[in-house]
mmCIF file of C-alpha atoms in Angstrom:
data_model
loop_
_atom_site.group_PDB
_atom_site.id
_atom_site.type_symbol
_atom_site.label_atom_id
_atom_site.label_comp_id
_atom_site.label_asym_id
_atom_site.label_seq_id
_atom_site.Cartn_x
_atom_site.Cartn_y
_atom_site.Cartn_z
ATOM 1 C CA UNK C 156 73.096 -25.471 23.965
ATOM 2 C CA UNK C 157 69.593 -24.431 22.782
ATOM 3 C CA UNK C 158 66.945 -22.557 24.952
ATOM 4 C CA UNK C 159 63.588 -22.146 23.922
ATOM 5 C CA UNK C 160 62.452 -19.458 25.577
ATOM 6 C CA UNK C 161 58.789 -19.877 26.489
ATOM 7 C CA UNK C 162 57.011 -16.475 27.390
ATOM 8 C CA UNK C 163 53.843 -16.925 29.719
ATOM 9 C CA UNK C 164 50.820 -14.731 27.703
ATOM 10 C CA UNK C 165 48.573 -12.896 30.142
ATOM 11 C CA UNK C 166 44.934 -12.544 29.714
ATOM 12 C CA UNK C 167 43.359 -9.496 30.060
ATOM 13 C CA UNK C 168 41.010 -9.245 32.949
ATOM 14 C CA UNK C 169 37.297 -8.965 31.583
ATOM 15 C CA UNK C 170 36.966 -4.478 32.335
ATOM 16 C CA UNK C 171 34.939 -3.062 34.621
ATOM 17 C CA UNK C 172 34.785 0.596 34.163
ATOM 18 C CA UNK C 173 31.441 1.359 35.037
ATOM 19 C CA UNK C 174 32.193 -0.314 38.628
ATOM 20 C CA UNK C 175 35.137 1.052 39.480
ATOM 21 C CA UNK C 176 33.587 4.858 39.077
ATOM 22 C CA UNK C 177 30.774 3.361 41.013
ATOM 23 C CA UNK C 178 32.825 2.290 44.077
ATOM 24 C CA UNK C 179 34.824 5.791 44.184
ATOM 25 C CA UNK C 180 33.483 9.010 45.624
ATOM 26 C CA UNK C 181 36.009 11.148 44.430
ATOM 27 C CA UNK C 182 37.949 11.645 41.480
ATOM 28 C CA UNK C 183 41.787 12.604 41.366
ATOM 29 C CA UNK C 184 42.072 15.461 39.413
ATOM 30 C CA UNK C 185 45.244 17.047 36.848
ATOM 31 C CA UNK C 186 44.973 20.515 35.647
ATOM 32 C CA UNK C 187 47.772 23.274 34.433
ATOM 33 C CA UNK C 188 47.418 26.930 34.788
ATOM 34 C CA UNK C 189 47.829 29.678 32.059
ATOM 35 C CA UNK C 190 51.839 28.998 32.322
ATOM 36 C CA UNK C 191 51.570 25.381 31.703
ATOM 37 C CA UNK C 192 52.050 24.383 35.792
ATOM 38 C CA UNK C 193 50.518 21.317 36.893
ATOM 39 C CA UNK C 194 47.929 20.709 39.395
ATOM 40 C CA UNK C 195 46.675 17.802 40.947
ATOM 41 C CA UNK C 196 43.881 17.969 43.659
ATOM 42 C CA UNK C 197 40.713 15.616 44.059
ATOM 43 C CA UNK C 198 36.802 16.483 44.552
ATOM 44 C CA UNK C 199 33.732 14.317 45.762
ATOM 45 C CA UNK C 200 31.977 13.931 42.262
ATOM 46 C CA UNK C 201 28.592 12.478 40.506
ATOM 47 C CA UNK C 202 27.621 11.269 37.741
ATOM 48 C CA UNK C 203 25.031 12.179 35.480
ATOM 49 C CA UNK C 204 24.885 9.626 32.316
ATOM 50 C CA UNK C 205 28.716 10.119 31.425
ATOM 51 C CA UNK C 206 29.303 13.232 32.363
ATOM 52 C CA UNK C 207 31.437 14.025 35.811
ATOM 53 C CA UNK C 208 30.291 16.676 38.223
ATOM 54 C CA UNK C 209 32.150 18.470 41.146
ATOM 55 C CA UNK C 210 31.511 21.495 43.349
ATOM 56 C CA UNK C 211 34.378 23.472 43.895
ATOM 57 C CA UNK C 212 35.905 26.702 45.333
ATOM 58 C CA UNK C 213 38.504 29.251 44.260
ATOM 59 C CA UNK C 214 40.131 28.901 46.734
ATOM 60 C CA UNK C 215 41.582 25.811 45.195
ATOM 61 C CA UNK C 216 43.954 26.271 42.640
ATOM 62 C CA UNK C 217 42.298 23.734 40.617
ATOM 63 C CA UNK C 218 39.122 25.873 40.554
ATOM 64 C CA UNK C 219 40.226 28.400 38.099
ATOM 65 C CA UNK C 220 42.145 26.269 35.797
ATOM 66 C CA UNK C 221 38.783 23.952 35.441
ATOM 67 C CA UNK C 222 36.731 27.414 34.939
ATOM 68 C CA UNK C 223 39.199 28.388 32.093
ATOM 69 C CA UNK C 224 38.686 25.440 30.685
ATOM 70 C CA UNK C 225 42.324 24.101 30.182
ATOM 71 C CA UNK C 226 43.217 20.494 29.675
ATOM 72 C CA UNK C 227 42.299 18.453 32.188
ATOM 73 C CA UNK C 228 42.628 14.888 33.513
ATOM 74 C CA UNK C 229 40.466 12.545 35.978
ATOM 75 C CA UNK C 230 41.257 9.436 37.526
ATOM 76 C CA UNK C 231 39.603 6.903 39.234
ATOM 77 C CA UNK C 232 42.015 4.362 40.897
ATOM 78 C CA UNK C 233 40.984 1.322 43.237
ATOM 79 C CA UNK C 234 41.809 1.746 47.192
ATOM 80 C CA UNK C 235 45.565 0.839 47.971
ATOM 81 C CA UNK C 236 44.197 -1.305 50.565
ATOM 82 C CA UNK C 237 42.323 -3.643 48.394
ATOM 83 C CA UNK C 238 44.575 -4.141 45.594
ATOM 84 C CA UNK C 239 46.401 -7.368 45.784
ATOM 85 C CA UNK C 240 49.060 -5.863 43.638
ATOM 86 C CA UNK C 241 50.230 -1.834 44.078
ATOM 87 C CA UNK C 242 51.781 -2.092 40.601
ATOM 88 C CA UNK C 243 48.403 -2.909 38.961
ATOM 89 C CA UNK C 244 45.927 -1.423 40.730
ATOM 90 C CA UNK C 245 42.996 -0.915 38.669
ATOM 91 C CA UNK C 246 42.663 2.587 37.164
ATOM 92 C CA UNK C 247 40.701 4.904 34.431
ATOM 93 C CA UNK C 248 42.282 7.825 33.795
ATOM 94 C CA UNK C 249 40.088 10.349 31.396
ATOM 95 C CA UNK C 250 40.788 12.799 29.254
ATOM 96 C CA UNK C 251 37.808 15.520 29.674
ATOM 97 C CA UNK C 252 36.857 18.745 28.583
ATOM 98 C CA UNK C 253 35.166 21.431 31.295
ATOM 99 C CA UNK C 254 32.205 23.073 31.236
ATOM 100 C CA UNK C 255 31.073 25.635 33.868
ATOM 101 C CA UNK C 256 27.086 25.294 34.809
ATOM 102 C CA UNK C 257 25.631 28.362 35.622
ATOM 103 C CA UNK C 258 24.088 28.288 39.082
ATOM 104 C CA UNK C 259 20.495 28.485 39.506
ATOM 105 C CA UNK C 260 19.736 26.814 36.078
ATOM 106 C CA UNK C 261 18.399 22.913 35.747
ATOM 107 C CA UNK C 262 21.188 21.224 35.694
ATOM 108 C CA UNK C 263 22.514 23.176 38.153
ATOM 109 C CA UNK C 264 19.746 22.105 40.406
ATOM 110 C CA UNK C 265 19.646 18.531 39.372
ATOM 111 C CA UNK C 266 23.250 18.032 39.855
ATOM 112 C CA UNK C 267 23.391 19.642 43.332
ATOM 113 C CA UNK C 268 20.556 17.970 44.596
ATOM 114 C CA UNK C 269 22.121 14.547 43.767
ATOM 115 C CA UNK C 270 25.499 15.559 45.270
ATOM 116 C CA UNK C 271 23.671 16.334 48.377
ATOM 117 C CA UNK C 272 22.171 12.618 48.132
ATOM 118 C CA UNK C 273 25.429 11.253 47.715
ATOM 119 C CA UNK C 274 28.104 13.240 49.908
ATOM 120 C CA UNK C 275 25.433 14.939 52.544
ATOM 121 C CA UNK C 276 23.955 18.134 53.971
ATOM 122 C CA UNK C 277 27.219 20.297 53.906
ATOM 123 C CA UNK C 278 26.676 20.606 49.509
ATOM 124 C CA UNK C 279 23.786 22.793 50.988
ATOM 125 C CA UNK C 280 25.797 24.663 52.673
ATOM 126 C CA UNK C 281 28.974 24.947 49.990
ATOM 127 C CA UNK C 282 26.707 25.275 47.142
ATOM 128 C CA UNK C 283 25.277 28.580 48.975
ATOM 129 C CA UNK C 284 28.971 30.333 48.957
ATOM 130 C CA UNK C 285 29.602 31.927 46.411
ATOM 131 C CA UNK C 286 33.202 31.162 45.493
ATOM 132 C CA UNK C 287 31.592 27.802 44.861
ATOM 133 C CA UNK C 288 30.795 26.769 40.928
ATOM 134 C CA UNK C 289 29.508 23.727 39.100
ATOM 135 C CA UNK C 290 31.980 21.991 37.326
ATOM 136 C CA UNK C 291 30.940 19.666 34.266
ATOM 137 C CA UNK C 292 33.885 17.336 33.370
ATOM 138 C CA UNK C 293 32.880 15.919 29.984
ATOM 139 C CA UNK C 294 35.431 12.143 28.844
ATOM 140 C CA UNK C 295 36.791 12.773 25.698
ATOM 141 C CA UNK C 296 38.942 9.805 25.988
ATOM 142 C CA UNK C 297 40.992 7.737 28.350
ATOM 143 C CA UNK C 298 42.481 4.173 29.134
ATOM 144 C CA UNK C 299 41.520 1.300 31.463
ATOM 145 C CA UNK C 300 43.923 -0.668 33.459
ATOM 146 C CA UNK C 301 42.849 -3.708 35.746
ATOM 147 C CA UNK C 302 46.202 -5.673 35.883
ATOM 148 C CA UNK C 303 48.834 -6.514 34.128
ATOM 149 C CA UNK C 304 48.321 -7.317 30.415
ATOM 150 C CA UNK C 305 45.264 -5.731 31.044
ATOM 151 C CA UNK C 306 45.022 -2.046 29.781
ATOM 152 C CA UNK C 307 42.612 -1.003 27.484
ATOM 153 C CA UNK C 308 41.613 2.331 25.339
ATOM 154 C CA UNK C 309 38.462 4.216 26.505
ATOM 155 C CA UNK C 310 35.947 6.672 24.428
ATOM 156 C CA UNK C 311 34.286 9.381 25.423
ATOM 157 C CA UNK C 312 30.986 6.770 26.135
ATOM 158 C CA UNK C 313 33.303 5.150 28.892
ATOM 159 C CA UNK C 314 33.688 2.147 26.856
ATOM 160 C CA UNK C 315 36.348 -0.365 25.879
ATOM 161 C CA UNK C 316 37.212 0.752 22.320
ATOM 162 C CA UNK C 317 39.841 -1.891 22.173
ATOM 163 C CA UNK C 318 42.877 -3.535 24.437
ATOM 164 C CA UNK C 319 46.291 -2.145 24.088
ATOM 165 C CA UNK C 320 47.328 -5.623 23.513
ATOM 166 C CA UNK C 321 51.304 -4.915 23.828
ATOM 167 C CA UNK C 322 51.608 -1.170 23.009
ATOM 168 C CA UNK C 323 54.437 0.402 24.670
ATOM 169 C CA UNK C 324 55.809 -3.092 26.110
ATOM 170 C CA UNK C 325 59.152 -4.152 25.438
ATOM 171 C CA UNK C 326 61.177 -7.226 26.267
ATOM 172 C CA UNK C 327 64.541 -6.170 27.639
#
């Protein structure tokens, strides 16, 4: 007997990068230390064209790997509580390089002042301490994924370069 085997093809879901960064106000964060130990931590965050910003302390382990500029991941991953499916939720996850901004200067200023519009009068308060710095987290490149069949490459613009269309995905 003869089965034809008919395989349902799943269309992408049209991305929608820039709105999913828009809806978070934090970022999940990956970083390793000088032995190669992983990290993972979050910050509040804003953005400034398509560069990330966070304020953060030392006191964090996090803190020193970003200053040291090691390799570094962000993601950005849609509440658990409004995804209709937990093995799809929608998610960026960027590769980005780090850049410490030296306090006092104009981006410095800038950047603080719009984390103070966004997360509140206690960034005048943490910006002040000094085991405090200005993180710039810089895409370099990343991936998309808004369902299933739906996973896309990401350049350091935050745009679709192209969809994975299959890479990676075996029929067992």
């Amino acid at each position: 007997m003869n089965h034809t085997h008919t395989e349902k093809k799943i269309k992408p879901v049209a991305p929608k990068v820039q709105e999913l960064i828009n809806a978070s106000k934090s970022i999940i964060l990956a970083t390793v230390d000088a032995e190669g130990n992983p990290n993972s931590s979050y910050a509040p965050f804003v953005q400034v064209d398509q560069t990330f910003y966070i304020l953060v302390s030392f006191m964090a382990k996090h803190t020193k790997n970003l200053a040291d500029g090691r390799k570094t991941s962000i993601m950005f991953i849609e509440d658990e509580s409004a995804t209709k499916q937990i093995y799809a939720r929608e998610r960026l996850t960027i590769e980005a390089a780090t850049f410490q901004i030296e306090r006092g200067s104009e981006v410095w200023n800038t950047v603080v002042a719009k984390l103070k519009e966004n997360h509140g009068k206690v960034v005048d308060v943490i910006s002040e301490m000094g085991d405090f710095i200005l993180i710039a987290l810089q895409p370099v490149k990343g991936s998309y994924v808004n369902g299933f069949g739906s996973a896309y490459f990401v350049d350091a613009n935050l745009e679709i370069v192209e969809h994975r269309n299959d890479v990676n995905h075996q029929s067992k």
